[in-house]
GROMACS .gro file of C-alpha atoms in nm:
model
  195
    1LEU     CA    1   7.916   8.918  10.889
    2ASN     CA    2   7.808   8.772  11.224
    3ASP     CA    3   8.119   8.551  11.231
    4ASN     CA    4   8.364   8.837  11.180
    5ILE     CA    5   8.554   9.073  11.409
    6TYR     CA    6   8.716   9.386  11.265
    7TYR     CA    7   8.979   9.609  11.422
    8ILE     CA    8   8.977   9.946  11.246
    9LEU     CA    9   9.267  10.186  11.281
   10ALA     CA   10   9.237  10.530  11.127
   11GLY     CA   11   9.586  10.654  11.047
   12HIS     CA   12   9.771  10.907  11.262
   13GLY     CA   13   9.564  11.111  11.509
   14GLY     CA   14   9.629  11.289  11.836
   15PRO     CA   15   9.946  11.497  11.801
   16ASP     CA   16  10.010  11.368  11.446
   17PRO     CA   17   9.777  11.501  11.174
   18GLY     CA   18   9.943  11.287  10.907
   19ALA     CA   19   9.964  11.419  10.552
   20MET     CA   20   9.831  11.767  10.495
   21GLY     CA   21   9.677  11.934  10.195
   22ASN     CA   22   9.504  12.261  10.112
   23TYR     CA   23   9.161  12.318   9.966
   24ASP     CA   24   9.002  12.658   9.912
   25GLY     CA   25   9.210  12.816  10.189
   26HIS     CA   26   9.149  12.531  10.438
   27THR     CA   27   9.407  12.290  10.575
   28LEU     CA   28   9.311  11.926  10.521
   29CYS     CA   29   9.455  11.674  10.767
   30GLU     CA   30   9.483  11.306  10.687
   31ASP     CA   31   9.379  11.189  11.032
   32GLU     CA   32   9.040  11.365  11.010
   33TYR     CA   33   8.946  11.209  10.675
   34ALA     CA   34   9.082  10.865  10.760
   35TYR     CA   35   8.880  10.872  11.083
   36ASP     CA   36   8.559  10.982  10.910
   37ILE     CA   37   8.595  10.704  10.652
   38ALA     CA   38   8.678  10.451  10.927
   39LEU     CA   39   8.356  10.545  11.109
   40ARG     CA   40   8.153  10.501  10.790
   41MET     CA   41   8.314  10.161  10.733
   42ALA     CA   42   8.247  10.056  11.093
   43LYS     CA   43   7.883  10.161  11.062
   44LYS     CA   44   7.836   9.946  10.749
   45LEU     CA   45   8.008   9.648  10.908
   46LEU     CA   46   7.788   9.678  11.219
   47GLU     CA   47   7.477   9.700  11.001
   48HIS     CA   48   7.574   9.361  10.857
   49GLY     CA   49   7.623   9.196  11.198
   50ALA     CA   50   8.000   9.224  11.241
   51THR     CA   51   8.175   9.296  11.569
   52VAL     CA   52   8.381   9.613  11.528
   53TYR     CA   53   8.652   9.772  11.743
   54MET     CA   54   8.741  10.130  11.657
   55ILE     CA   55   9.103  10.146  11.771
   56THR     CA   56   9.141  10.515  11.687
   57ARG     CA   57   8.869  10.730  11.848
   58ASP     CA   58   8.764  11.091  11.864
   59ASN     CA   59   8.501  11.133  12.132
   60ASN     CA   60   8.357  11.455  11.990
   61ASP     CA   61   8.378  11.382  11.615
   62GLY     CA   62   8.130  11.142  11.465
   63ILE     CA   63   8.051  11.097  11.097
   64ARG     CA   64   8.060  11.445  10.945
   65ASP     CA   65   7.907  11.562  10.619
   66GLU     CA   66   8.099  11.888  10.579
   67SER     CA   67   8.317  11.919  10.270
   68VAL     CA   68   8.605  12.037  10.490
   69LEU     CA   69   8.669  11.855  10.817
   70GLU     CA   70   8.815  12.085  11.082
   71PRO     CA   71   9.139  11.949  11.232
   72ASP     CA   72   9.189  11.885  11.601
   73LYS     CA   73   9.435  11.686  11.813
   74ASP     CA   74   9.208  11.509  12.060
   75GLU     CA   75   9.202  11.160  11.909
   76VAL     CA   76   9.290  10.871  12.138
   77TYR     CA   77   9.333  10.497  12.108
   78TYR     CA   78   9.090  10.237  12.237
   79LEU     CA   79   9.015  10.271  12.612
   80ASN     CA   80   9.120  10.639  12.596
   81LYS     CA   81   9.491  10.563  12.567
   82THR     CA   82   9.688  10.871  12.466
   83ILE     CA   83   9.829  10.856  12.112
   84PRO     CA   84  10.206  10.922  12.142
   85LEU     CA   85  10.380  11.174  11.919
   86ASN     CA   86  10.678  10.944  11.853
   87GLN     CA   87  10.592  10.745  11.541
   88ILE     CA   88  10.743  10.411  11.646
   89THR     CA   89  10.585  10.430  11.992
   90ARG     CA   90  10.251  10.525  11.834
   91LEU     CA   91  10.257  10.236  11.587
   92ASP     CA   92  10.370   9.989  11.854
   93LEU     CA   93  10.085  10.092  12.083
   94GLY     CA   94   9.826  10.052  11.805
   95CYS     CA   95   9.962   9.703  11.729
   96GLU     CA   96   9.968   9.612  12.098
   97ILE     CA   97   9.603   9.711  12.144
   98VAL     CA   98   9.490   9.509  11.841
   99ASN     CA   99   9.696   9.207  11.948
  100GLU     CA  100   9.558   9.211  12.303
  101LEU     CA  101   9.200   9.226  12.172
  102TYR     CA  102   9.279   8.953  11.919
  103GLU     CA  103   9.415   8.718  12.187
  104GLU     CA  104   9.121   8.786  12.419
  105ASN     CA  105   8.866   8.728  12.143
  106LYS     CA  106   9.049   8.416  12.025
  107LYS     CA  107   9.001   8.260  12.373
  108HIS     CA  108   8.624   8.309  12.365
  109SER     CA  109   8.527   8.294  11.999
  110GLU     CA  110   8.583   8.113  11.671
  111LYS     CA  111   8.509   8.429  11.475
  112LYS     CA  112   8.740   8.538  11.192
  113GLN     CA  113   8.944   8.845  11.285
  114LEU     CA  114   9.075   9.112  11.049
  115ALA     CA  115   9.261   9.440  11.109
  116ILE     CA  116   9.206   9.727  10.866
  117ASN     CA  117   9.437  10.028  10.871
  118LEU     CA  118   9.308  10.333  10.678
  119HIS     CA  119   9.523  10.620  10.553
  120VAL     CA  120   9.495  10.898  10.295
  121ASP     CA  121   9.784  10.903  10.049
  122SER     CA  122  10.008  11.209  10.015
  123ARG     CA  123  10.213  11.150   9.703
  124SER     CA  124  10.261  11.415   9.439
  125THR     CA  125   9.972  11.634   9.330
  126GLY     CA  126  10.003  11.514   8.972
  127GLU     CA  127   9.980  11.140   9.036
  128ARG     CA  128   9.630  10.993   9.021
  129ILE     CA  129   9.565  10.680   9.224
  130ASP     CA  130   9.226  10.600   9.371
  131MET     CA  131   9.289  10.335   9.638
  132PHE     CA  132   9.566  10.089   9.689
  133PHE     CA  133   9.608   9.802   9.929
  134TYR     CA  134   9.904   9.650  10.112
  135TYR     CA  135   9.939   9.318  10.290
  136LYS     CA  136  10.219   9.154  10.488
  137PRO     CA  137  10.468   8.976  10.257
  138GLY     CA  138  10.401   8.602  10.257
  139ASP     CA  139  10.051   8.640  10.405
  140ASN     CA  140   9.835   8.476  10.138
  141LYS     CA  141   9.517   8.539  10.336
  142GLY     CA  142   9.600   8.909  10.363
  143ARG     CA  143   9.674   8.918   9.990
  144ASP     CA  144   9.341   8.749   9.912
  145VAL     CA  145   9.144   8.986  10.136
  146ALA     CA  146   9.316   9.291   9.985
  147THR     CA  147   9.254   9.162   9.632
  148THR     CA  148   8.887   9.096   9.707
  149MET     CA  149   8.852   9.449   9.849
  150MET     CA  150   9.020   9.609   9.548
  151ASN     CA  151   8.812   9.408   9.300
  152LYS     CA  152   8.491   9.509   9.479
  153ILE     CA  153   8.594   9.875   9.479
  154GLU     CA  154   8.676   9.854   9.108
  155ASP     CA  155   8.333   9.701   9.038
  156LYS     CA  156   8.168   9.985   9.231
  157TYR     CA  157   8.368  10.247   9.039
  158ASN     CA  158   8.271  10.085   8.709
  159HIS     CA  159   7.905  10.083   8.810
  160HIS     CA  160   7.874  10.430   8.968
  161GLN     CA  161   8.138  10.621   8.767
  162LYS     CA  162   8.121  10.467   8.422
  163ASN     CA  163   8.414  10.544   8.189
  164ARG     CA  164   8.615  10.708   8.470
  165GLY     CA  165   8.853  10.418   8.518
  166TYR     CA  166   9.002  10.289   8.840
  167TYR     CA  167   9.367  10.324   8.941
  168GLY     CA  168   9.464  10.100   9.231
  169SER     CA  169   9.687   9.808   9.321
  170VAL     CA  170   9.751   9.529   9.571
  171LYS     CA  171  10.111   9.482   9.686
  172PRO     CA  172  10.305   9.322   9.970
  173ARG     CA  173  10.479   9.570  10.195
  174ASN     CA  174  10.694   9.520  10.503
  175MET     CA  175  10.527   9.789  10.717
  176GLN     CA  176  10.523   9.788  11.095
  177MET     CA  177  10.141   9.797  11.109
  178LEU     CA  178  10.128   9.483  10.894
  179ARG     CA  179  10.432   9.304  11.034
  180LYS     CA  180  10.349   9.339  11.405
  181ILE     CA  181   9.972   9.290  11.406
  182ILE     CA  182   9.882   8.925  11.467
  183PRO     CA  183   9.545   8.893  11.289
  184THR     CA  184   9.529   8.912  10.911
  185SER     CA  185   9.575   9.279  10.820
  186VAL     CA  186   9.512   9.503  10.524
  187PHE     CA  187   9.655   9.853  10.492
  188ILE     CA  188   9.448  10.081  10.268
  189GLU     CA  189   9.565  10.409  10.117
  190LEU     CA  190   9.274  10.621   9.997
  191GLY     CA  191   9.287  10.888   9.730
  192LYS     CA  192   9.526  11.180   9.738
  193ILE     CA  193   9.501  11.452  10.000
  194ARG     CA  194   9.713  11.681   9.780
  195ASN     CA  195   9.528  11.614   9.453
   0.00000   0.00000   0.00000
């Protein structure tokens, strides 16, 4: 992956914990799990030679192996920019940071650039979906990347969890984090925090 640059945004953070669930008397916060998974993804990408920018950061939380991740509100954006509480302002700032990095890297490099936005789904407790992927409507490259990701995940499920089945999808969606980010972007919803 030496010719690739990735911008990884873990959903929510700072004053916004995102979706919340309960497990064995503990509160589960989407931002903590999305961040942990984003760090694990970044580590793998780096191991394969990619350039990675963690847009969402928590300076005192690295990869954690606990079954319950304790919530906090100290996440920041790249270069220690405060994550705003207002949702539109927060999303705009995340897009702005990615776009500035994209433009700067585009001046100095021919590397392919991709933004990945990770979230943990919060739909009903009874609905079972493993992972699903969104891309910007009309962005064929985004659709192809999302489809490749989903197919690879499905292959891994079939190999490591035989007979379990995989429930995911790839769909276009007109979301701010897809619409306003310049590089090809994929929005990933993981699991169910309430299931």
